[in-house]
Short mmCIF file of C-alpha atoms and ligand atoms in Angstrom, two decimals:
data_model
loop_
_atom_site.label_atom_id
_atom_site.label_comp_id
_atom_site.label_asym_id
_atom_site.label_seq_id
_atom_site.Cartn_x
_atom_site.Cartn_y
_atom_site.Cartn_z
CA MET U 1 0.02 -0.05 0.00
CA LYS U 2 1.36 3.46 -0.93
CA THR U 3 2.24 5.59 1.98
CA LEU U 4 0.51 8.78 2.03
CA ILE U 5 2.23 12.13 3.00
CA ALA U 6 0.36 14.85 4.66
CA PRO U 7 2.51 17.93 5.05
CA SER U 8 1.65 20.04 8.02
CA ILE U 9 1.04 23.73 7.20
CA LEU U 10 2.38 24.70 10.58
CA SER U 11 5.72 25.01 9.04
CA ALA U 12 4.80 26.74 5.90
CA ASP U 13 5.25 30.60 5.47
CA PHE U 14 1.95 31.84 6.90
CA ALA U 15 2.52 35.31 4.90
CA ALA U 16 2.29 33.29 1.68
CA LEU U 17 -0.16 30.38 2.79
CA GLY U 18 -2.10 30.04 -0.27
CA ASP U 19 1.11 29.70 -2.32
CA GLU U 20 2.62 27.37 0.01
CA VAL U 21 -0.29 24.91 -0.18
CA ARG U 22 -0.39 25.24 -3.93
CA ALA U 23 3.27 24.38 -3.77
CA ILE U 24 2.97 21.06 -1.73
CA ASP U 25 -0.08 20.06 -3.73
CA ALA U 26 2.00 20.35 -6.98
CA ALA U 27 4.91 18.77 -5.25
CA GLY U 28 2.75 15.54 -4.74
CA ALA U 29 1.46 16.05 -1.24
CA ASP U 30 -1.71 13.49 -0.59
CA TRP U 31 -3.32 15.29 2.14
CA VAL U 32 -2.85 18.84 3.69
CA HIS U 33 -2.54 18.66 7.43
CA VAL U 34 -3.84 21.70 9.39
CA ASP U 35 -2.88 21.96 12.90
CA VAL U 36 -5.42 23.81 15.05
CA MET U 37 -4.23 24.87 18.58
CA ASP U 38 -6.11 26.83 21.26
CA GLY U 39 -3.50 27.98 23.64
CA HIS U 40 -5.45 25.93 26.19
CA TYR U 41 -5.31 22.23 25.51
CA VAL U 42 -1.92 23.14 24.08
CA PRO U 43 0.57 25.80 24.74
CA ASN U 44 0.26 27.47 21.38
CA ILE U 45 -2.26 29.26 19.23
CA THR U 46 -2.32 28.66 15.54
CA ILE U 47 -5.33 29.06 13.07
CA GLY U 48 -9.22 28.73 12.83
CA ALA U 49 -11.82 27.76 10.38
CA GLY U 50 -11.57 30.95 8.42
CA VAL U 51 -8.03 29.93 7.17
CA VAL U 52 -9.50 26.33 6.56
CA LYS U 53 -12.15 27.72 4.32
CA ALA U 54 -9.59 29.99 2.49
CA LEU U 55 -7.51 27.02 1.80
CA ARG U 56 -10.24 25.14 0.42
CA ARG U 57 -10.26 27.52 -2.60
CA VAL U 58 -6.61 26.69 -3.34
CA THR U 59 -6.38 22.87 -3.36
CA THR U 60 -8.64 19.84 -4.06
CA LYS U 61 -6.56 17.57 -1.81
CA PRO U 62 -8.18 16.21 1.16
CA LEU U 63 -7.77 18.81 4.16
CA ASP U 64 -6.79 16.87 7.28
CA VAL U 65 -7.74 19.03 10.21
CA HIS U 66 -6.08 18.23 13.49
CA LEU U 67 -8.05 19.98 16.38
CA MET U 68 -5.96 20.57 19.43
CA ILE U 69 -8.72 22.48 21.15
CA SER U 70 -10.82 21.70 24.34
CA PRO U 71 -13.76 21.66 24.69
CA VAL U 72 -13.72 20.64 21.06
CA ASP U 73 -17.53 19.96 20.09
CA ALA U 74 -18.62 23.64 19.59
CA PHE U 75 -16.07 24.31 16.83
CA ILE U 76 -16.48 21.09 14.84
CA PRO U 77 -19.49 22.34 12.75
CA ALA U 78 -17.33 25.59 11.63
CA PHE U 79 -14.52 23.27 10.55
CA SER U 80 -16.88 21.02 8.56
CA ASP U 81 -18.45 23.88 6.93
CA ALA U 82 -15.16 25.35 6.00
CA GLY U 83 -14.38 22.19 3.79
CA ALA U 84 -12.37 19.93 6.19
CA ASP U 85 -12.60 16.22 4.90
CA ILE U 86 -10.90 14.63 8.00
CA ILE U 87 -11.65 16.02 11.47
CA THR U 88 -9.35 14.71 14.30
CA PHE U 89 -9.89 15.38 17.93
CA HIS U 90 -8.22 14.38 21.27
CA PRO U 91 -10.15 12.14 23.43
CA GLU U 92 -8.86 13.89 26.58
CA ALA U 93 -10.25 17.27 25.09
CA THR U 94 -13.66 16.44 25.25
CA PRO U 95 -15.86 15.16 28.03
CA HIS U 96 -17.77 12.79 25.75
CA PRO U 97 -15.47 11.18 23.11
CA HIS U 98 -18.08 9.10 21.64
CA ARG U 99 -20.45 12.02 21.10
CA THR U 100 -17.81 14.03 19.65
CA ALA U 101 -17.13 11.00 17.08
CA GLN U 102 -20.76 10.84 16.23
CA LEU U 103 -20.94 14.54 15.70
CA ILE U 104 -18.05 14.60 13.05
CA ARG U 105 -19.58 11.48 11.44
CA SER U 106 -23.14 13.16 11.32
CA LEU U 107 -21.64 16.01 9.46
CA GLY U 108 -20.28 13.43 6.76
CA LYS U 109 -16.57 13.74 7.70
CA LYS U 110 -14.16 11.25 8.51
CA VAL U 111 -13.44 10.81 12.10
CA GLY U 112 -10.01 10.93 13.41
CA VAL U 113 -8.88 10.35 17.03
CA SER U 114 -5.56 11.14 18.16
CA LEU U 115 -3.33 9.69 21.07
CA ASN U 116 -0.72 11.74 22.60
CA PRO U 117 2.68 9.99 23.39
CA GLY U 118 1.68 9.41 26.80
CA SER U 119 -1.92 8.44 25.91
CA PRO U 120 -2.83 4.55 26.18
CA ILE U 121 -4.59 2.63 23.36
CA SER U 122 -7.24 1.89 25.60
CA LEU U 123 -8.69 5.25 25.13
CA LEU U 124 -10.01 4.00 21.95
CA ASP U 125 -12.03 1.43 23.45
CA TYR U 126 -15.69 1.63 22.46
CA LEU U 127 -14.81 3.90 19.85
CA TRP U 128 -13.38 1.65 17.35
CA ASP U 129 -16.69 1.53 15.37
CA GLU U 130 -16.70 5.33 14.94
CA ILE U 131 -13.20 5.86 13.91
CA ASP U 132 -12.00 6.28 10.24
CA LEU U 133 -8.35 7.37 11.39
CA ILE U 134 -5.93 7.12 14.44
CA LEU U 135 -3.59 9.97 14.55
CA VAL U 136 -0.64 8.77 16.64
CA MET U 137 1.42 11.73 18.11
CA SER U 138 5.06 11.20 18.14
CA VAL U 139 5.82 14.54 19.86
CA ASN U 140 3.86 16.30 22.49
CA PRO U 141 1.59 18.39 20.69
CA GLY U 142 1.92 22.28 20.29
CA PHE U 143 4.90 22.91 18.30
CA GLY U 144 6.52 21.88 14.88
CA GLY U 145 10.18 20.98 14.74
CA GLN U 146 10.36 18.76 17.79
CA ALA U 147 12.43 15.42 17.86
CA PHE U 148 10.53 12.07 17.35
CA ILE U 149 9.85 10.14 20.39
CA ASP U 150 11.01 6.59 19.69
CA ALA U 151 8.96 5.07 22.46
CA VAL U 152 5.94 5.55 20.26
CA LEU U 153 7.20 3.03 17.76
CA PRO U 154 5.78 -0.03 19.52
CA LYS U 155 2.42 1.77 19.97
CA ILE U 156 2.16 2.28 16.21
CA ALA U 157 2.89 -1.73 16.02
CA ALA U 158 0.32 -2.37 18.28
CA LEU U 159 -2.34 -0.16 16.92
CA ARG U 160 -1.50 -1.83 13.50
CA LEU U 161 -2.27 -5.09 14.90
CA GLU U 162 -5.55 -3.80 16.35
CA ILE U 163 -6.77 -2.35 13.00
CA SER U 164 -5.88 -5.66 11.57
CA LYS U 165 -8.44 -7.30 13.68
CA ARG U 166 -11.14 -4.95 12.73
CA GLY U 167 -13.21 -5.54 9.37
CA ARG U 168 -12.95 -1.96 8.09
CA PRO U 169 -10.45 0.32 6.90
CA ILE U 170 -8.86 2.65 9.56
CA TYR U 171 -6.03 5.00 8.58
CA LEU U 172 -2.91 4.86 10.83
CA GLU U 173 -1.39 8.46 10.76
CA VAL U 174 1.79 9.50 12.67
CA ASP U 175 2.38 13.03 13.40
CA GLY U 176 5.53 14.80 14.96
CA GLY U 177 9.34 14.67 14.26
CA VAL U 178 9.14 12.58 11.06
CA THR U 179 11.96 13.03 8.76
CA LYS U 180 13.55 11.18 5.97
CA ASN U 181 15.91 9.53 8.52
CA ASN U 182 12.96 7.88 10.43
CA ALA U 183 10.03 7.78 8.07
CA ALA U 184 11.04 3.97 6.89
CA ASP U 185 10.84 2.95 10.73
CA VAL U 186 7.60 4.67 11.26
CA VAL U 187 6.08 2.86 7.94
CA ALA U 188 7.69 -0.48 9.02
CA ALA U 189 5.96 -0.18 12.42
CA GLY U 190 2.58 0.12 10.73
CA ALA U 191 1.92 3.69 9.71
CA ASP U 192 0.29 4.42 6.34
CA VAL U 193 -0.10 8.30 6.73
CA LEU U 194 2.92 10.35 7.78
CA VAL U 195 2.43 13.98 8.67
CA ALA U 196 5.64 16.07 8.31
CA GLY U 197 5.94 19.92 8.89
CA SER U 198 9.48 20.93 9.00
CA ALA U 199 10.90 18.11 6.78
CA VAL U 200 8.50 19.18 4.03
CA PHE U 201 8.65 23.15 4.23
CA THR U 202 12.54 23.03 4.19
CA GLY U 203 14.36 25.09 1.40
CA LYS U 204 12.38 26.68 -1.44
CA ALA U 205 9.23 25.65 -2.97
CA ALA U 206 11.25 23.97 -5.65
CA ASP U 207 12.53 21.79 -2.96
CA TYR U 208 9.26 20.28 -1.67
CA ALA U 209 8.72 17.57 -4.22
CA ALA U 210 12.15 16.02 -3.27
CA ASN U 211 11.40 16.55 0.41
CA ILE U 212 8.15 14.55 -0.04
CA LYS U 213 9.94 12.00 -1.99
CA ALA U 214 12.43 11.42 0.41
CA LEU U 215 9.78 10.67 3.13
CA ARG U 216 8.35 8.01 0.76
CA GLY U 217 11.82 6.39 0.95
C1 DX5 P 1 2.34 19.09 16.67
C2 DX5 P 1 1.66 18.90 15.09
C3 DX5 P 1 2.34 18.33 14.13
C4 DX5 P 1 3.57 19.27 13.90
C5 DX5 P 1 4.51 18.47 12.74
O1 DX5 P 1 1.23 19.58 17.48
O2 DX5 P 1 0.23 18.37 15.46
O3 DX5 P 1 1.74 18.31 13.06
O4 DX5 P 1 3.50 20.63 13.38
O5 DX5 P 1 5.55 19.27 12.65
P1 DX5 P 1 7.00 18.47 12.55
O6 DX5 P 1 6.88 17.61 11.31
O7 DX5 P 1 7.86 19.67 12.26
O8 DX5 P 1 7.16 17.66 13.83
ZN1 ZN P 2 -1.09 17.75 13.62
#
């Protein structure tokens, strides 16, 4: 199966965001990963649904929206209306994760659930039937450019095994510190979608295709 690459626009030039997204689209990105942070659930503030709506006009690639906000439910309809294709939330950031998953699904979007480096797989218990994607954080959420936490590799492998036991497709996406040096290990552990911010948005736009290719191995 082809490994999908989802560049995180967190590392893009925000003053030229539309051009940056056009550039990764042309460079072969499969999805566009959008990190939404609230300065409350995570110690940083980034962007909101208005930016997602603006980016929807510049690419037809799936918009993979990673919500690091708490409480999250009230914001989900706005991201759905803005054109998100996948909406991922953190189960610790909502009092009723099952309800949050149902809400995303009711809007016709793919449901993602994210596990922080310290979060156990058991957080997914009783949610499996609602999930289209698991986003494994390989750094603590909040900032781009952090170092990959190797202790997450066995968790990726364990999740791949769990997914194989279910009868339906669930993406296994890994986010944080992914580079050309560790991408093969992450894929070998079982990931099928790689998020990469700093590893893609390095150099000039003309370099992005090579950066993405290097991640595919
Ligand atoms: C961290 C974000 C990641 C991050 C990835 O909270 O969810 O998407 O920006 O950036 P790199 O690849 O630079 O670690
Ligand atoms: Zn992310």
